[in-house]
Amino acid sequence: MSNKNNFPEPLSRNKIDRAFKARPALSDNLAQIVNSIFVAAGENAPKVSTRVIPIERIIDGQQSLHYEIQIEVDGVRLGERATPPPMQGEALKERIPTERLREYDELLAAFVPDHLAFEPRPQQLLKAFKRIPTHLDKKTRYSTTIFRPDQRQVFQDTSYPWSAFGRCKTNFGPFSGVMIGPRHLLTCNHAIDWTPPPGFAADWLTFTPSYYDGNSPPFGSTYATNVYWIEKNDNDRVINGNEDQYDYVVLVLNDRIGERTGWLGTRRYTDAWDSLSVWWHIGYPADLTISQRPTFQSWFAMNGDDTQDDAHESILHQADVFPGQSGGPIFGFWEGDVGPRAVAVQSWQNSETNGASGGGDLVDLAIRARSEHP
């Protein structure tokens, strides 16, 4: 149900070009990136050495300046697997009143780095791989259906805001997410492994922004250290009970990778926006790209569940969704902002509709995570 707030409507297709203009990068993009590897070793810490090897390659008729960074690790136990550390975390109990949201305007805004170009529509569009056929039971809500014609488009753009989207991975496999702060990631609850070692809130999660074919990540990669949630998913791989209302988490990452990628803002979804064809979605589908390349779909409508409060609700839509896209944000553009804002994440599907999960609680999680782990 709508809380009758007065938030402005997101921009429509015919208004976005007047409000958001493409621009080149404003500064040099030479910077530092971080990639972590995890190894099993003995009591003595492994010894590490590196080599830098130039790679000769012609791109667009010009010699590229690419390098292989070779890392040699001595003292590793062969045949033993190592994973990132599990996460600490906290369930959110207290809600933030709507009238106080203005206090958090800066925390909830998007950020566009000067070293990245800005493109209001993804560039470098690509052809999709062969689709995987599937059969769905009409009565079951899966962790995310395709409505012909399939309108998803594969892309490999690394300008902002497309730089802020990426691929997550846990014990359950790959899924999607987006940066909403300098070290803050928004994704789905049902892909988090809530069966961690004793003393922790959840098991490990890694995130690679602009993940593409497993190639060298253009912004580095990182892992999560903390997680904030409302109610934990039961990890049974389907969305039951009220899980569709709380299928989002905000994670704190190990480093400030968002300063390299930029990030989206966040905003509370209201049913006043129902039926407006203003929304976008980005994710890593298993059918079109084997979760190796991102896809986007734009200008579709959503409808919040009228029986549920705007604070936490399932939001129905008929954008094209397949497993792997779970956790990918639903987002829009607003007049006066520097970048888009996320209002929900992709959650579930059946053969008749798709469901995102969002509402005021999603924004409250973002505020809490960014305030306690700036």
PDB file of N, CA and C in Angstrom, residues 165-201:
ATOM      1  N   PHE A 165      27.932  -1.864 -11.297  1.00  0.00           N
ATOM      2  CA  PHE A 165      27.243  -3.151 -11.235  1.00  0.00           C
ATOM      3  C   PHE A 165      28.261  -4.279 -11.353  1.00  0.00           C
ATOM      4  N   GLY A 166      27.978  -5.414 -10.723  1.00  0.00           N
ATOM      5  CA  GLY A 166      28.943  -6.498 -10.793  1.00  0.00           C
ATOM      6  C   GLY A 166      28.369  -7.833 -10.389  1.00  0.00           C
ATOM      7  N   ARG A 167      29.284  -8.806 -10.310  1.00  0.00           N
ATOM      8  CA  ARG A 167      28.897 -10.182 -10.002  1.00  0.00           C
ATOM      9  C   ARG A 167      29.367 -10.562  -8.607  1.00  0.00           C
ATOM     10  N   CYS A 168      28.441 -11.086  -7.825  1.00  0.00           N
ATOM     11  CA  CYS A 168      28.737 -11.617  -6.496  1.00  0.00           C
ATOM     12  C   CYS A 168      28.909 -13.132  -6.588  1.00  0.00           C
ATOM     13  N   LYS A 169      29.551 -13.684  -5.571  1.00  0.00           N
ATOM     14  CA  LYS A 169      29.663 -15.138  -5.489  1.00  0.00           C
ATOM     15  C   LYS A 169      29.720 -15.559  -4.031  1.00  0.00           C
ATOM     16  N   THR A 170      28.978 -16.631  -3.701  1.00  0.00           N
ATOM     17  CA  THR A 170      29.026 -17.257  -2.382  1.00  0.00           C
ATOM     18  C   THR A 170      29.091 -18.768  -2.591  1.00  0.00           C
ATOM     19  N   ASN A 171      28.921 -19.526  -1.518  1.00  0.00           N
ATOM     20  CA  ASN A 171      28.849 -20.985  -1.640  1.00  0.00           C
ATOM     21  C   ASN A 171      27.727 -21.438  -2.560  1.00  0.00           C
ATOM     22  N   PHE A 172      26.725 -20.576  -2.796  1.00  0.00           N
ATOM     23  CA  PHE A 172      25.587 -20.928  -3.640  1.00  0.00           C
ATOM     24  C   PHE A 172      25.824 -20.607  -5.115  1.00  0.00           C
ATOM     25  N   GLY A 173      26.966 -20.032  -5.462  1.00  0.00           N
ATOM     26  CA  GLY A 173      27.260 -19.715  -6.845  1.00  0.00           C
ATOM     27  C   GLY A 173      27.164 -18.236  -7.140  1.00  0.00           C
ATOM     28  N   PRO A 174      27.179 -17.856  -8.443  1.00  0.00           N
ATOM     29  CA  PRO A 174      27.181 -16.442  -8.821  1.00  0.00           C
ATOM     30  C   PRO A 174      25.794 -15.823  -8.860  1.00  0.00           C
ATOM     31  N   PHE A 175      25.742 -14.532  -8.571  1.00  0.00           N
ATOM     32  CA  PHE A 175      24.523 -13.735  -8.671  1.00  0.00           C
ATOM     33  C   PHE A 175      24.947 -12.283  -8.842  1.00  0.00           C
ATOM     34  N   SER A 176      24.061 -11.331  -8.639  1.00  0.00           N
ATOM     35  CA  SER A 176      24.316  -9.955  -9.060  1.00  0.00           C
ATOM     36  C   SER A 176      24.220  -8.980  -7.898  1.00  0.00           C
ATOM     37  N   GLY A 177      24.840  -7.808  -8.067  1.00  0.00           N
ATOM     38  CA  GLY A 177      24.788  -6.785  -7.034  1.00  0.00           C
ATOM     39  C   GLY A 177      25.235  -5.450  -7.580  1.00  0.00           C
ATOM     40  N   VAL A 178      25.178  -4.409  -6.729  1.00  0.00           N
ATOM     41  CA  VAL A 178      25.542  -3.061  -7.167  1.00  0.00           C
ATOM     42  C   VAL A 178      26.125  -2.291  -5.995  1.00  0.00           C
ATOM     43  N   MET A 179      27.083  -1.422  -6.282  1.00  0.00           N
ATOM     44  CA  MET A 179      27.660  -0.550  -5.266  1.00  0.00           C
ATOM     45  C   MET A 179      26.692   0.580  -4.937  1.00  0.00           C
ATOM     46  N   ILE A 180      26.500   0.829  -3.622  1.00  0.00           N
ATOM     47  CA  ILE A 180      25.656   1.951  -3.182  1.00  0.00           C
ATOM     48  C   ILE A 180      26.412   2.832  -2.188  1.00  0.00           C
ATOM     49  N   GLY A 181      27.711   2.704  -2.151  1.00  0.00           N
ATOM     50  CA  GLY A 181      28.556   3.503  -1.275  1.00  0.00           C
ATOM     51  C   GLY A 181      30.002   3.175  -1.555  1.00  0.00           C
ATOM     52  N   PRO A 182      30.946   3.855  -0.900  1.00  0.00           N
ATOM     53  CA  PRO A 182      32.358   3.610  -1.179  1.00  0.00           C
ATOM     54  C   PRO A 182      32.802   2.185  -0.887  1.00  0.00           C
ATOM     55  N   ARG A 183      32.172   1.525   0.065  1.00  0.00           N
ATOM     56  CA  ARG A 183      32.474   0.115   0.348  1.00  0.00           C
ATOM     57  C   ARG A 183      31.206  -0.650   0.698  1.00  0.00           C
ATOM     58  N   HIS A 184      30.105  -0.291   0.030  1.00  0.00           N
ATOM     59  CA  HIS A 184      28.781  -0.795   0.412  1.00  0.00           C
ATOM     60  C   HIS A 184      28.078  -1.392  -0.800  1.00  0.00           C
ATOM     61  N   LEU A 185      27.640  -2.630  -0.652  1.00  0.00           N
ATOM     62  CA  LEU A 185      27.078  -3.429  -1.735  1.00  0.00           C
ATOM     63  C   LEU A 185      25.646  -3.812  -1.412  1.00  0.00           C
ATOM     64  N   LEU A 186      24.742  -3.620  -2.385  1.00  0.00           N
ATOM     65  CA  LEU A 186      23.342  -4.033  -2.279  1.00  0.00           C
ATOM     66  C   LEU A 186      23.137  -5.287  -3.111  1.00  0.00           C
ATOM     67  N   THR A 187      22.539  -6.321  -2.515  1.00  0.00           N
ATOM     68  CA  THR A 187      22.236  -7.539  -3.250  1.00  0.00           C
ATOM     69  C   THR A 187      21.081  -8.259  -2.556  1.00  0.00           C
ATOM     70  N   CYS A 188      20.805  -9.514  -2.963  1.00  0.00           N
ATOM     71  CA  CYS A 188      19.653 -10.240  -2.425  1.00  0.00           C
ATOM     72  C   CYS A 188      20.027 -11.042  -1.183  1.00  0.00           C
ATOM     73  N   ASN A 189      19.042 -11.247  -0.353  1.00  0.00           N
ATOM     74  CA  ASN A 189      19.181 -12.004   0.883  1.00  0.00           C
ATOM     75  C   ASN A 189      19.323 -13.504   0.616  1.00  0.00           C
ATOM     76  N   HIS A 190      18.579 -14.025  -0.378  1.00  0.00           N
ATOM     77  CA  HIS A 190      18.510 -15.477  -0.538  1.00  0.00           C
ATOM     78  C   HIS A 190      19.786 -16.098  -1.078  1.00  0.00           C
ATOM     79  N   ALA A 191      20.721 -15.308  -1.570  1.00  0.00           N
ATOM     80  CA  ALA A 191      21.992 -15.851  -2.054  1.00  0.00           C
ATOM     81  C   ALA A 191      23.092 -15.811  -0.999  1.00  0.00           C
ATOM     82  N   ILE A 192      22.814 -15.220   0.157  1.00  0.00           N
ATOM     83  CA  ILE A 192      23.770 -15.219   1.260  1.00  0.00           C
ATOM     84  C   ILE A 192      23.719 -16.567   1.970  1.00  0.00           C
ATOM     85  N   ASP A 193      24.870 -17.131   2.280  1.00  0.00           N
ATOM     86  CA  ASP A 193      24.927 -18.389   3.025  1.00  0.00           C
ATOM     87  C   ASP A 193      24.840 -18.069   4.511  1.00  0.00           C
ATOM     88  N   TRP A 194      23.668 -18.333   5.076  1.00  0.00           N
ATOM     89  CA  TRP A 194      23.423 -18.022   6.483  1.00  0.00           C
ATOM     90  C   TRP A 194      23.813 -19.170   7.409  1.00  0.00           C
ATOM     91  N   THR A 195      24.709 -20.052   6.980  1.00  0.00           N
ATOM     92  CA  THR A 195      25.199 -21.158   7.820  1.00  0.00           C
ATOM     93  C   THR A 195      26.709 -21.035   7.974  1.00  0.00           C
ATOM     94  N   PRO A 196      27.182 -19.979   8.627  1.00  0.00           N
ATOM     95  CA  PRO A 196      28.620 -19.730   8.731  1.00  0.00           C
ATOM     96  C   PRO A 196      29.257 -20.527   9.870  1.00  0.00           C
ATOM     97  N   PRO A 197      30.578 -20.455  10.008  1.00  0.00           N
ATOM     98  CA  PRO A 197      31.228 -21.018  11.196  1.00  0.00           C
ATOM     99  C   PRO A 197      30.729 -20.318  12.453  1.00  0.00           C
ATOM    100  N   PRO A 198      30.840 -20.952  13.611  1.00  0.00           N
ATOM    101  CA  PRO A 198      30.375 -20.341  14.864  1.00  0.00           C
ATOM    102  C   PRO A 198      31.000 -18.970  15.098  1.00  0.00           C
ATOM    103  N   GLY A 199      30.174 -18.058  15.598  1.00  0.00           N
ATOM    104  CA  GLY A 199      30.669 -16.724  15.912  1.00  0.00           C
ATOM    105  C   GLY A 199      30.515 -15.715  14.800  1.00  0.00           C
ATOM    106  N   PHE A 200      29.978 -16.137  13.647  1.00  0.00           N
ATOM    107  CA  PHE A 200      29.810 -15.230  12.513  1.00  0.00           C
ATOM    108  C   PHE A 200      28.341 -15.184  12.090  1.00  0.00           C
ATOM    109  N   ALA A 201      27.985 -14.134  11.351  1.00  0.00           N
ATOM    110  CA  ALA A 201      26.599 -13.955  10.913  1.00  0.00           C
ATOM    111  C   ALA A 201      26.306 -14.657   9.600  1.00  0.00           C
TER     112      ALA A 201
END
